[in-house]
mmCIF file of C-alpha atoms in Angstrom:
data_model
loop_
_atom_site.group_PDB
_atom_site.id
_atom_site.type_symbol
_atom_site.label_atom_id
_atom_site.label_comp_id
_atom_site.label_asym_id
_atom_site.label_seq_id
_atom_site.Cartn_x
_atom_site.Cartn_y
_atom_site.Cartn_z
ATOM 1 C CA MET A 645 48.503 -27.933 -16.973
ATOM 2 C CA HIS A 646 47.083 -26.503 -20.142
ATOM 3 C CA GLY A 647 44.882 -29.229 -20.454
ATOM 4 C CA GLU A 648 47.426 -31.849 -20.733
ATOM 5 C CA GLN A 649 47.161 -35.682 -19.119
ATOM 6 C CA ARG A 650 47.796 -35.890 -15.359
ATOM 7 C CA GLY A 651 51.467 -36.041 -14.369
ATOM 8 C CA SER A 652 52.680 -34.382 -17.694
ATOM 9 C CA PRO A 653 55.157 -31.661 -16.935
ATOM 10 C CA ALA A 654 53.507 -27.996 -17.091
ATOM 11 C CA ILE A 655 55.232 -24.962 -18.635
ATOM 12 C CA GLY A 656 57.927 -23.781 -16.356
ATOM 13 C CA VAL A 657 58.639 -26.935 -14.337
ATOM 14 C CA THR A 658 61.887 -27.590 -13.063
ATOM 15 C CA LEU A 659 62.960 -31.127 -13.801
ATOM 16 C CA SER A 660 64.595 -32.889 -10.753
ATOM 17 C CA ARG A 661 68.501 -33.785 -11.019
ATOM 18 C CA GLU A 662 67.730 -37.174 -10.764
ATOM 19 C CA SER A 663 65.478 -36.999 -13.983
ATOM 20 C CA CYS A 664 68.047 -35.146 -15.879
ATOM 21 C CA GLU A 665 70.427 -37.758 -15.259
ATOM 22 C CA ARG A 666 68.030 -40.537 -16.469
ATOM 23 C CA LEU A 667 67.235 -38.377 -19.776
ATOM 24 C CA ALA A 668 70.954 -37.894 -19.934
ATOM 25 C CA LEU A 669 70.421 -34.249 -20.466
ATOM 26 C CA GLY A 670 73.490 -32.748 -18.963
ATOM 27 C CA GLY A 671 73.189 -29.152 -18.471
ATOM 28 C CA GLU A 672 74.893 -29.303 -14.946
ATOM 29 C CA GLY A 673 71.607 -31.387 -13.732
ATOM 30 C CA ARG A 674 68.980 -28.610 -14.530
ATOM 31 C CA ALA A 675 66.204 -28.801 -17.069
ATOM 32 C CA ARG A 676 62.926 -26.564 -17.337
ATOM 33 C CA VAL A 677 60.113 -27.334 -19.382
ATOM 34 C CA VAL A 678 59.607 -24.246 -21.568
ATOM 35 C CA GLY A 679 57.142 -25.720 -24.081
ATOM 36 C CA ARG A 680 54.398 -28.402 -24.837
ATOM 37 C CA ALA A 681 52.738 -29.709 -27.872
ATOM 38 C CA GLY A 682 50.669 -32.828 -27.633
ATOM 39 C CA ARG A 683 53.638 -35.604 -26.859
ATOM 40 C CA MET A 684 56.355 -33.017 -27.798
ATOM 41 C CA VAL A 685 58.163 -31.502 -24.463
ATOM 42 C CA LEU A 686 60.697 -28.793 -25.193
ATOM 43 C CA LEU A 687 63.158 -28.476 -22.222
ATOM 44 C CA GLU A 688 65.793 -25.986 -21.700
ATOM 45 C CA THR A 689 69.025 -27.277 -19.812
ATOM 46 C CA GLY A 690 71.494 -25.493 -17.630
ATOM 47 C CA GLU A 691 73.930 -25.318 -20.492
ATOM 48 C CA GLY A 692 72.874 -22.276 -22.122
ATOM 49 C CA ARG A 693 74.142 -18.657 -21.004
ATOM 50 C CA GLY A 694 72.316 -16.797 -23.365
ATOM 51 C CA ALA A 695 69.254 -14.629 -22.931
ATOM 52 C CA ALA A 696 66.371 -16.136 -20.777
ATOM 53 C CA LEU A 697 63.689 -18.017 -22.323
ATOM 54 C CA PRO A 698 60.272 -16.359 -21.533
ATOM 55 C CA TRP A 699 58.496 -19.718 -20.461
ATOM 56 C CA ASP A 700 55.273 -17.440 -19.311
ATOM 57 C CA ARG A 701 54.559 -16.896 -23.029
ATOM 58 C CA ASP A 702 53.265 -19.251 -25.656
ATOM 59 C CA LEU A 703 55.886 -21.081 -27.833
ATOM 60 C CA VAL A 704 54.073 -20.685 -31.571
ATOM 61 C CA LEU A 705 56.827 -21.654 -33.666
ATOM 62 C CA CYS A 706 59.722 -23.717 -34.279
ATOM 63 C CA GLY A 707 61.611 -24.455 -37.140
ATOM 64 C CA ASP A 708 64.872 -26.199 -38.753
ATOM 65 C CA VAL A 709 66.822 -23.581 -40.719
ATOM 66 C CA ARG A 710 67.923 -26.195 -43.321
ATOM 67 C CA SER A 711 64.407 -26.405 -44.499
ATOM 68 C CA PHE A 712 62.774 -22.933 -43.394
ATOM 69 C CA PRO A 713 65.342 -20.143 -44.312
ATOM 70 C CA LEU A 714 65.677 -17.322 -41.433
ATOM 71 C CA ALA A 715 64.619 -14.760 -44.213
ATOM 72 C CA ASP A 716 61.394 -16.333 -44.637
ATOM 73 C CA LEU A 717 60.805 -16.752 -40.972
ATOM 74 C CA LEU A 718 61.500 -13.178 -39.983
ATOM 75 C CA SER A 719 59.336 -11.834 -43.081
ATOM 76 C CA LEU A 720 56.736 -13.874 -41.480
ATOM 77 C CA VAL A 721 56.994 -12.353 -38.059
ATOM 78 C CA HIS A 722 57.338 -8.989 -39.565
ATOM 79 C CA THR A 723 54.635 -9.349 -42.228
ATOM 80 C CA ALA A 724 51.857 -10.708 -39.334
ATOM 81 C CA GLY A 725 52.972 -7.519 -36.930
ATOM 82 C CA LYS A 726 54.016 -10.143 -33.886
ATOM 83 C CA SER A 727 55.293 -9.291 -30.911
ATOM 84 C CA GLY A 728 57.806 -11.726 -29.078
ATOM 85 C CA PHE A 729 60.886 -13.347 -28.791
ATOM 86 C CA LEU A 730 62.921 -15.452 -31.327
ATOM 87 C CA LEU A 731 65.780 -17.650 -30.299
ATOM 88 C CA PHE A 732 68.169 -18.796 -33.050
ATOM 89 C CA ARG A 733 70.677 -21.917 -32.000
ATOM 90 C CA PHE A 734 73.211 -23.219 -33.906
ATOM 91 C CA GLU A 735 75.353 -25.880 -32.228
ATOM 92 C CA ARG A 736 76.803 -23.642 -29.192
ATOM 93 C CA GLU A 737 76.075 -20.056 -30.929
ATOM 94 C CA GLU A 738 72.467 -18.671 -29.640
ATOM 95 C CA LYS A 739 71.418 -15.444 -30.986
ATOM 96 C CA ALA A 740 68.058 -13.827 -29.544
ATOM 97 C CA VAL A 741 65.912 -11.069 -31.480
ATOM 98 C CA TYR A 742 62.918 -9.474 -29.667
ATOM 99 C CA PHE A 743 60.129 -7.835 -31.656
ATOM 100 C CA SER A 744 57.123 -5.704 -30.887
ATOM 101 C CA ARG A 745 54.803 -5.410 -33.626
ATOM 102 C CA GLY A 746 56.519 -6.917 -36.082
ATOM 103 C CA GLU A 747 59.645 -4.661 -35.628
ATOM 104 C CA VAL A 748 62.656 -5.395 -34.011
ATOM 105 C CA VAL A 749 63.585 -3.580 -30.639
ATOM 106 C CA PHE A 750 66.842 -5.392 -29.481
ATOM 107 C CA ALA A 751 69.135 -8.097 -30.107
ATOM 108 C CA GLU A 752 71.928 -10.177 -28.390
ATOM 109 C CA SER A 753 74.306 -12.827 -28.987
ATOM 110 C CA SER A 754 76.591 -15.357 -27.390
ATOM 111 C CA LEU A 755 79.172 -14.616 -29.975
ATOM 112 C CA ALA A 756 82.700 -12.663 -28.762
ATOM 113 C CA SER A 757 82.558 -11.372 -32.199
ATOM 114 C CA ASP A 758 79.199 -10.172 -31.735
ATOM 115 C CA ARG A 759 80.192 -8.119 -28.415
ATOM 116 C CA LEU A 760 79.390 -4.287 -28.309
ATOM 117 C CA GLY A 761 83.365 -3.679 -28.337
ATOM 118 C CA ALA A 762 84.175 -5.766 -31.726
ATOM 119 C CA SER A 763 80.933 -3.830 -33.192
ATOM 120 C CA LEU A 764 82.313 -0.395 -32.191
ATOM 121 C CA LEU A 765 85.477 -1.163 -33.851
ATOM 122 C CA ARG A 766 84.196 -2.395 -36.977
ATOM 123 C CA ALA A 767 81.984 0.614 -37.125
ATOM 124 C CA GLY A 768 84.792 2.857 -36.838
ATOM 125 C CA LEU A 769 83.685 4.361 -33.540
ATOM 126 C CA LEU A 770 86.804 2.910 -31.586
ATOM 127 C CA ASP A 771 90.175 2.275 -32.982
ATOM 128 C CA HIS A 772 91.949 -0.845 -31.649
ATOM 129 C CA ALA A 773 94.171 0.731 -29.003
ATOM 130 C CA GLN A 774 90.726 2.468 -27.148
ATOM 131 C CA LEU A 775 88.985 -0.981 -27.474
ATOM 132 C CA GLU A 776 92.127 -2.669 -25.670
ATOM 133 C CA ARG A 777 91.818 0.301 -22.993
ATOM 134 C CA ALA A 778 88.285 -0.112 -22.537
ATOM 135 C CA GLU A 779 88.466 -3.958 -22.389
ATOM 136 C CA HIS A 780 91.294 -3.878 -19.672
ATOM 137 C CA ARG A 781 89.038 -1.421 -17.601
ATOM 138 C CA TYR A 782 85.642 -3.290 -18.078
ATOM 139 C CA GLN A 783 84.465 -5.838 -15.244
ATOM 140 C CA PRO A 784 81.500 -8.440 -15.764
ATOM 141 C CA THR A 785 79.492 -6.599 -13.095
ATOM 142 C CA THR A 786 79.466 -3.227 -15.167
ATOM 143 C CA ARG A 787 78.342 -2.394 -18.507
ATOM 144 C CA PHE A 788 80.856 -2.082 -21.359
ATOM 145 C CA GLY A 789 78.889 0.830 -22.845
ATOM 146 C CA LYS A 790 79.316 2.576 -19.551
ATOM 147 C CA VAL A 791 82.774 2.020 -19.327
ATOM 148 C CA VAL A 792 83.504 3.684 -22.945
ATOM 149 C CA VAL A 793 81.663 6.853 -21.799
ATOM 150 C CA GLU A 794 83.227 7.104 -18.572
ATOM 151 C CA LEU A 795 86.701 6.948 -20.263
ATOM 152 C CA GLY A 796 85.697 9.554 -22.526
ATOM 153 C CA LEU A 797 86.017 7.323 -25.801
ATOM 154 C CA LEU A 798 82.205 8.048 -26.696
ATOM 155 C CA THR A 799 79.819 10.535 -25.907
ATOM 156 C CA PRO A 800 76.279 8.920 -24.848
ATOM 157 C CA ARG A 801 74.723 9.622 -28.529
ATOM 158 C CA GLU A 802 77.859 8.128 -30.170
ATOM 159 C CA LEU A 803 77.341 5.058 -27.720
ATOM 160 C CA TRP A 804 73.547 5.012 -28.883
ATOM 161 C CA GLN A 805 74.348 4.798 -32.527
ATOM 162 C CA GLY A 806 76.819 1.878 -31.624
ATOM 163 C CA VAL A 807 74.137 0.190 -29.746
ATOM 164 C CA LYS A 808 71.928 0.488 -32.811
ATOM 165 C CA ALA A 809 74.640 -0.735 -35.256
ATOM 166 C CA GLN A 810 75.357 -3.821 -32.832
ATOM 167 C CA VAL A 811 71.812 -4.986 -32.542
ATOM 168 C CA GLU A 812 71.407 -4.645 -36.566
ATOM 169 C CA GLU A 813 74.888 -6.796 -37.112
ATOM 170 C CA ILE A 814 73.585 -9.273 -35.088
ATOM 171 C CA VAL A 815 70.134 -9.528 -36.770
ATOM 172 C CA ARG A 816 71.919 -9.229 -40.313
ATOM 173 C CA SER A 817 74.447 -12.189 -39.582
ATOM 174 C CA LEU A 818 71.686 -14.489 -38.993
ATOM 175 C CA PHE A 819 71.119 -14.768 -42.823
ATOM 176 C CA SER A 820 74.631 -16.438 -43.336
ATOM 177 C CA TYR A 821 73.640 -19.428 -41.189
ATOM 178 C CA THR A 822 72.400 -22.318 -43.467
ATOM 179 C CA GLY A 823 71.455 -24.625 -40.417
ATOM 180 C CA GLY A 824 70.181 -24.403 -36.644
ATOM 181 C CA TRP A 825 66.872 -24.127 -35.129
ATOM 182 C CA ILE A 826 64.758 -21.029 -34.416
ATOM 183 C CA HIS A 827 61.917 -20.894 -31.793
ATOM 184 C CA PHE A 828 59.701 -18.256 -31.397
ATOM 185 C CA TRP A 829 57.556 -17.061 -28.517
ATOM 186 C CA GLU A 830 54.540 -14.709 -28.880
ATOM 187 C CA GLY A 831 53.791 -11.857 -26.611
ATOM 188 C CA GLU A 832 55.139 -8.313 -25.638
ATOM 189 C CA ILE A 833 58.611 -9.369 -23.939
ATOM 190 C CA GLU A 834 61.016 -6.547 -22.528
ATOM 191 C CA PRO A 835 64.600 -7.071 -23.116
ATOM 192 C CA ASP A 836 66.898 -7.569 -19.979
ATOM 193 C CA ASN A 837 68.602 -4.411 -21.151
ATOM 194 C CA VAL A 838 67.805 -0.801 -20.839
ATOM 195 C CA VAL A 839 68.102 -0.190 -24.423
ATOM 196 C CA ARG A 840 64.835 -0.587 -26.174
ATOM 197 C CA LEU A 841 65.020 0.290 -30.271
ATOM 198 C CA SER A 842 62.787 0.483 -32.893
ATOM 199 C CA LEU A 843 64.435 -1.017 -36.352
ATOM 200 C CA PRO A 844 62.707 -1.447 -39.594
ATOM 201 C CA THR A 845 62.619 -5.391 -39.920
ATOM 202 C CA GLY A 846 62.471 -5.397 -43.569
ATOM 203 C CA ARG A 847 65.437 -3.281 -44.242
ATOM 204 C CA LEU A 848 67.389 -5.435 -41.829
ATOM 205 C CA ILE A 849 66.187 -8.545 -44.093
ATOM 206 C CA ASP A 850 67.419 -6.841 -47.194
ATOM 207 C CA GLU A 851 70.658 -6.186 -45.690
ATOM 208 C CA GLY A 852 71.021 -9.349 -44.118
ATOM 209 C CA LEU A 853 70.799 -11.273 -47.293
ATOM 210 C CA ALA A 854 73.650 -8.637 -49.064
ATOM 211 C CA ARG A 855 75.720 -9.342 -45.893
ATOM 212 C CA ARG A 856 75.219 -13.121 -46.313
ATOM 213 C CA ASP A 857 76.384 -12.768 -50.198
ATOM 214 C CA GLU A 858 79.183 -10.736 -49.030
ATOM 215 C CA LEU A 859 80.493 -13.333 -46.320
ATOM 216 C CA LEU A 860 79.965 -15.820 -49.231
ATOM 217 C CA ARG A 861 82.153 -13.974 -51.279
ATOM 218 C CA PHE A 862 84.884 -13.799 -48.711
ATOM 219 C CA ILE A 863 84.575 -17.445 -48.205
ATOM 220 C CA ALA A 864 85.378 -17.898 -52.090
ATOM 221 C CA HIS A 865 88.095 -15.597 -51.953
ATOM 222 C CA LEU A 866 89.524 -17.755 -48.926
ATOM 223 C CA GLU A 867 89.236 -20.865 -50.607
ATOM 224 C CA ASP A 868 91.382 -19.747 -53.530
ATOM 225 C CA PRO A 869 94.462 -21.869 -53.655
ATOM 226 C CA GLY A 870 96.569 -19.123 -53.548
ATOM 227 C CA ILE A 871 95.223 -17.405 -50.674
ATOM 228 C CA ARG A 872 97.423 -17.844 -47.524
ATOM 229 C CA ILE A 873 96.650 -16.505 -43.882
ATOM 230 C CA ARG A 874 99.291 -15.793 -41.386
ATOM 231 C CA ARG A 875 99.702 -13.948 -37.996
ATOM 232 C CA GLY A 876 99.577 -9.971 -37.808
ATOM 233 C CA PRO A 877 101.633 -7.895 -36.083
ATOM 234 C CA THR A 878 99.224 -7.294 -33.077
ATOM 235 C CA ARG A 879 97.310 -9.456 -30.654
ATOM 236 C CA ARG A 880 94.356 -8.675 -28.572
ATOM 237 C CA LEU A 881 94.484 -9.050 -24.697
ATOM 238 C CA LEU A 882 91.145 -10.330 -24.347
ATOM 239 C CA ALA A 883 90.880 -12.307 -27.527
ATOM 240 C CA SER A 884 87.892 -14.808 -28.269
ATOM 241 C CA ASP A 885 88.262 -18.180 -28.025
ATOM 242 C CA ASN A 886 87.672 -18.473 -31.646
ATOM 243 C CA GLU A 887 90.320 -15.892 -32.155
ATOM 244 C CA ARG A 888 92.734 -17.669 -29.868
ATOM 245 C CA ALA A 889 91.932 -21.013 -31.630
ATOM 246 C CA ILE A 890 92.771 -19.467 -35.146
ATOM 247 C CA LEU A 891 96.113 -17.803 -33.565
ATOM 248 C CA ASP A 892 97.265 -21.124 -32.219
ATOM 249 C CA ALA A 893 96.631 -23.053 -35.535
ATOM 250 C CA LEU A 894 98.778 -20.075 -37.249
ATOM 251 C CA ASP A 895 102.341 -21.313 -36.074
ATOM 252 C CA GLU A 896 103.229 -21.111 -39.907
ATOM 253 C CA GLU A 897 101.203 -19.686 -42.692
ATOM 254 C CA GLN A 898 98.084 -21.665 -43.890
ATOM 255 C CA PRO A 899 95.717 -22.101 -46.389
ATOM 256 C CA PHE A 900 92.145 -21.592 -45.813
ATOM 257 C CA ALA A 901 90.841 -25.125 -45.350
ATOM 258 C CA GLY A 902 94.047 -26.201 -43.329
ATOM 259 C CA LEU A 903 93.338 -23.178 -40.917
ATOM 260 C CA CYS A 904 89.722 -24.526 -40.354
ATOM 261 C CA HIS A 905 91.101 -27.999 -39.859
ATOM 262 C CA ARG A 906 93.521 -27.089 -37.311
ATOM 263 C CA ALA A 907 91.257 -24.597 -35.634
ATOM 264 C CA GLY A 908 88.589 -27.102 -35.163
ATOM 265 C CA LEU A 909 85.927 -24.504 -36.947
ATOM 266 C CA ASP A 910 83.820 -24.721 -39.790
ATOM 267 C CA PRO A 911 84.413 -22.249 -42.671
ATOM 268 C CA ARG A 912 81.748 -19.774 -41.955
ATOM 269 C CA THR A 913 82.920 -19.271 -38.586
ATOM 270 C CA THR A 914 86.593 -18.994 -39.320
ATOM 271 C CA ALA A 915 85.530 -16.493 -42.181
ATOM 272 C CA ARG A 916 83.567 -14.244 -39.882
ATOM 273 C CA THR A 917 86.203 -14.282 -37.272
ATOM 274 C CA LEU A 918 89.252 -13.620 -39.857
ATOM 275 C CA GLN A 919 87.030 -10.200 -40.956
ATOM 276 C CA LEU A 920 87.330 -8.941 -37.400
ATOM 277 C CA MET A 921 90.930 -10.107 -36.901
ATOM 278 C CA LYS A 922 92.082 -8.536 -40.250
ATOM 279 C CA LEU A 923 90.616 -5.425 -38.900
ATOM 280 C CA THR A 924 92.278 -5.476 -35.575
ATOM 281 C CA GLY A 925 95.729 -6.696 -37.352
ATOM 282 C CA GLN A 926 95.822 -9.971 -35.503
ATOM 283 C CA VAL A 927 96.289 -11.930 -39.221
ATOM 284 C CA ASP A 928 97.203 -10.948 -42.847
ATOM 285 C CA VAL A 929 95.589 -12.410 -45.699
ATOM 286 C CA PHE A 930 97.783 -12.440 -48.674
ATOM 287 C CA ARG A 931 98.286 -14.106 -52.137
ATOM 288 C CA ALA A 932 101.232 -16.344 -52.091
ATOM 289 C CA GLU A 933 103.922 -16.839 -54.628
ATOM 290 C CA PRO A 934 103.350 -19.874 -56.505
ATOM 291 C CA ASP A 935 106.699 -21.473 -55.955
ATOM 292 C CA SER A 936 106.463 -20.905 -52.199
ATOM 293 C CA GLY A 937 107.739 -24.005 -50.532
ATOM 294 C CA VAL A 938 107.242 -23.426 -47.141
ATOM 295 C CA ILE A 939 103.374 -23.059 -47.822
ATOM 296 C CA ALA A 940 103.299 -26.062 -49.666
ATOM 297 C CA THR A 941 104.788 -28.048 -46.658
ATOM 298 C CA ALA A 942 102.357 -26.315 -44.168
ATOM 299 C CA ASP A 943 99.517 -27.483 -46.320
ATOM 300 C CA ASP A 944 101.034 -30.830 -46.748
ATOM 301 C CA ASP A 945 101.275 -31.491 -43.273
ATOM 302 C CA VAL A 946 97.668 -30.831 -42.675
ATOM 303 C CA VAL A 947 96.950 -33.382 -45.644
ATOM 304 C CA ARG A 948 99.009 -36.296 -43.619
ATOM 305 C CA GLU A 949 97.461 -35.635 -40.449
ATOM 306 C CA THR A 950 94.019 -35.819 -42.167
ATOM 307 C CA VAL A 951 94.798 -39.244 -43.421
ATOM 308 C CA GLN A 952 96.473 -40.381 -40.454
ATOM 309 C CA GLY A 953 93.547 -39.575 -38.273
ATOM 310 C CA HIS A 954 91.138 -41.026 -40.592
ATOM 311 C CA ALA A 955 93.460 -44.360 -40.984
ATOM 312 C CA LYS A 956 93.479 -44.839 -37.140
ATOM 313 C CA LEU A 957 89.776 -44.474 -36.869
ATOM 314 C CA ILE A 958 89.174 -47.067 -39.619
ATOM 315 C CA PHE A 959 91.659 -49.410 -38.049
ATOM 316 C CA GLU A 960 89.763 -49.183 -34.732
ATOM 317 C CA LEU A 961 86.243 -49.953 -36.386
ATOM 318 C CA VAL A 962 87.467 -52.804 -38.648
ATOM 319 C CA ALA A 963 89.218 -54.789 -35.442
ATOM 320 C CA PRO A 964 86.027 -56.207 -33.866
ATOM 321 C CA LEU A 965 84.724 -56.828 -37.285
ATOM 322 C CA VAL A 966 87.788 -58.988 -38.116
ATOM 323 C CA ALA A 967 87.535 -61.124 -34.422
ATOM 324 C CA LEU A 968 84.091 -61.839 -35.486
ATOM 325 C CA ASP A 969 84.008 -62.626 -39.422
ATOM 326 C CA GLY A 970 87.529 -63.091 -40.268
ATOM 327 C CA ALA A 971 90.195 -60.733 -42.049
ATOM 328 C CA SER A 972 89.336 -61.927 -45.465
ATOM 329 C CA ALA A 973 85.535 -61.629 -45.319
ATOM 330 C CA VAL A 974 85.641 -58.105 -44.098
ATOM 331 C CA GLY A 975 88.661 -57.137 -46.432
ATOM 332 C CA ALA A 976 86.355 -58.487 -49.218
ATOM 333 C CA ARG A 977 83.302 -56.501 -48.236
ATOM 334 C CA LEU A 978 85.417 -53.081 -47.611
ATOM 335 C CA ASP A 979 86.804 -53.686 -51.351
ATOM 336 C CA GLU A 980 83.422 -53.509 -52.577
ATOM 337 C CA VAL A 981 82.387 -50.336 -50.731
ATOM 338 C CA VAL A 982 85.741 -48.919 -51.935
ATOM 339 C CA ALA A 983 85.354 -49.641 -55.425
ATOM 340 C CA GLU A 984 81.659 -48.343 -55.373
ATOM 341 C CA SER A 985 82.897 -45.146 -53.864
ATOM 342 C CA ALA A 986 85.995 -44.880 -56.336
ATOM 343 C CA ARG A 987 83.305 -45.313 -59.233
ATOM 344 C CA SER A 988 81.631 -42.169 -57.916
ATOM 345 C CA GLY A 989 84.428 -40.106 -58.426
ATOM 346 C CA ARG A 990 86.434 -40.227 -55.050
ATOM 347 C CA ARG A 991 89.890 -40.394 -56.881
ATOM 348 C CA LEU A 992 91.685 -41.099 -53.561
ATOM 349 C CA LEU A 993 90.234 -44.787 -53.531
ATOM 350 C CA SER A 994 90.708 -45.542 -57.036
ATOM 351 C CA ASP A 995 92.357 -49.052 -57.368
ATOM 352 C CA LEU A 996 92.738 -49.186 -53.735
ATOM 353 C CA ARG A 997 92.331 -52.614 -51.719
ATOM 354 C CA PHE A 998 91.916 -53.373 -48.247
ATOM 355 C CA GLY A 999 93.052 -57.106 -49.027
ATOM 356 C CA PRO A 1000 92.822 -60.251 -47.316
ATOM 357 C CA ALA A 1001 94.413 -58.241 -44.117
ATOM 358 C CA ALA A 1002 91.290 -55.726 -44.203
ATOM 359 C CA ALA A 1003 93.960 -53.169 -43.504
ATOM 360 C CA LEU A 1004 94.884 -49.886 -44.847
ATOM 361 C CA ASP A 1005 98.428 -48.501 -45.729
ATOM 362 C CA PRO A 1006 98.604 -45.248 -44.367
ATOM 363 C CA SER A 1007 101.793 -44.098 -46.223
ATOM 364 C CA LEU A 1008 100.251 -45.320 -49.532
ATOM 365 C CA LEU A 1009 97.306 -43.211 -48.489
ATOM 366 C CA GLU A 1010 99.323 -40.383 -47.820
ATOM 367 C CA HIS A 1011 101.245 -40.429 -50.908
ATOM 368 C CA ARG A 1012 98.104 -40.699 -53.238
ATOM 369 C CA ALA A 1013 96.562 -37.673 -51.159
ATOM 370 C CA LEU A 1014 99.628 -35.029 -51.632
ATOM 371 C CA ARG A 1015 99.231 -35.898 -55.458
ATOM 372 C CA LEU A 1016 95.631 -34.597 -55.519
ATOM 373 C CA THR A 1017 94.641 -31.256 -56.907
ATOM 374 C CA GLY A 1018 92.260 -28.892 -55.392
ATOM 375 C CA ASP A 1019 91.082 -28.890 -52.008
ATOM 376 C CA ARG A 1020 93.179 -32.095 -50.790
ATOM 377 C CA VAL A 1021 92.117 -32.200 -47.247
ATOM 378 C CA ARG A 1022 88.354 -32.008 -48.307
ATOM 379 C CA ALA A 1023 88.991 -34.773 -50.538
ATOM 380 C CA VAL A 1024 90.525 -37.052 -47.964
ATOM 381 C CA GLU A 1025 88.005 -36.351 -45.465
ATOM 382 C CA GLU A 1026 84.947 -37.139 -47.948
ATOM 383 C CA ALA A 1027 86.855 -40.502 -49.364
ATOM 384 C CA LEU A 1028 87.889 -41.695 -46.196
ATOM 385 C CA GLY A 1029 84.494 -40.529 -44.147
ATOM 386 C CA GLU A 1030 82.339 -42.652 -46.368
ATOM 387 C CA ILE A 1031 84.388 -45.657 -45.233
ATOM 388 C CA VAL A 1032 83.831 -44.656 -41.728
ATOM 389 C CA VAL A 1033 80.435 -44.152 -42.009
ATOM 390 C CA TYR A 1034 79.986 -47.780 -43.681
ATOM 391 C CA LEU A 1035 81.835 -49.425 -41.061
ATOM 392 C CA GLU A 1036 79.878 -47.659 -38.326
ATOM 393 C CA PHE A 1037 76.808 -48.459 -39.943
ATOM 394 C CA GLU A 1038 77.872 -52.478 -40.415
ATOM 395 C CA LEU A 1039 78.783 -52.514 -36.268
ATOM 396 C CA ARG A 1040 75.255 -51.208 -35.690
ATOM 397 C CA ASN A 1041 73.538 -53.558 -37.481
ATOM 398 C CA HIS A 1042 76.021 -56.883 -37.424
ATOM 399 C CA PRO A 1043 73.677 -59.735 -36.163
ATOM 400 C CA ARG A 1044 76.475 -60.960 -33.847
ATOM 401 C CA ILE A 1045 77.078 -57.483 -32.139
ATOM 402 C CA PRO A 1046 73.708 -57.007 -29.682
ATOM 403 C CA ASP A 1047 74.919 -53.341 -28.922
ATOM 404 C CA CYS A 1048 77.942 -51.587 -30.087
ATOM 405 C CA THR A 1049 77.224 -48.215 -28.405
ATOM 406 C CA ALA A 1050 79.812 -48.703 -25.471
ATOM 407 C CA PHE A 1051 82.554 -49.343 -28.475
ATOM 408 C CA LEU A 1052 81.407 -46.245 -30.403
ATOM 409 C CA GLU A 1053 81.540 -44.109 -27.331
ATOM 410 C CA ALA A 1054 85.180 -45.429 -26.144
ATOM 411 C CA ILE A 1055 86.505 -44.293 -29.701
ATOM 412 C CA GLN A 1056 84.682 -41.015 -29.681
ATOM 413 C CA PRO A 1057 87.912 -39.501 -28.959
ATOM 414 C CA LEU A 1058 89.377 -40.425 -32.190
ATOM 415 C CA ARG A 1059 86.783 -38.904 -34.447
ATOM 416 C CA ALA A 1060 86.611 -36.034 -32.364
ATOM 417 C CA MET A 1061 90.212 -35.252 -33.487
ATOM 418 C CA LEU A 1062 89.213 -35.399 -37.145
ATOM 419 C CA ALA A 1063 86.849 -32.445 -36.469
ATOM 420 C CA ARG A 1064 89.859 -30.111 -35.073
#
């Protein structure tokens, strides 16, 4: 029990389904204790499909990447000559790096863009047709690398170089994240893989920072108002979820902000996926003619959709407040919020009023939003999103509303639509 108090969960203990349900953990009703520190307990739920966590090793480091950059954390492991297992998680993305005496020996990822096939394509070891052929032959019970060699597409030596390139890419990709959590378990841990490399961590950190800057430059290029994205001439048979989301969003050519919104992906993920899709011919990134009316219409549709979604959510959030306090009182409070936000630079809200009916006119908002310059979708999301945040705050703290949790959960689908 590691000296902990009686009745506390020990490392490696699996919680019962009943306990998982009571704690609202999800994870298919499974959870296991993988770390303890005083009053803090770290659980692994059944949601993960990544690397197995080494619960029999000591969890010695946890960190929020927003405060502790990954470059600093990996440098610490490298400089101290530590052996162990580093797990990085951001939303549903998961990457793991294995260290031996401070050097990288293996890495794996849950992302389709980090798979061996995609890496071999980027490295120029396979072309698109060869990748399609190997993916068609591949079965989950076999190793993709073995399939590639059996088909005669690569020699074992070339595959070895490809696996090294894949591991290096996964490590380098970590530095493009500005959020997420890392956990480090200390001790020699063999990866669940026959490959064990020895890669210089210091070099990978330097290259990762350079790759991060390269991705940021690509994102800046994509965010150029004149840049548009459209479907390319090819389509992969085994496209990833992110690739399919982007292709589904490209029913007509899109600006980068509109594509992110329609695909429901953050800019970093969209940009990384587009890099691979450009290479495979699935998308075309180009500069539009200044007077292209089709492109402007596509962008306008995204702006209208963003306004309508926020207006609908605001209407639902206002309704219970109006029922309790009356439309006039609620409208007056919201007018103060809008005026203050407009003074801080939200041009969409300038001289806008809820009025005695405590309601916004969506058509007026659309008209205003379409006349904005720059990233109009982002401007709408920031301006109307601020009103949404205020309304949720008022609902949570209203003296005549004991608990608004059920109400907020009921309108969660509306909020989820805004993130798509």
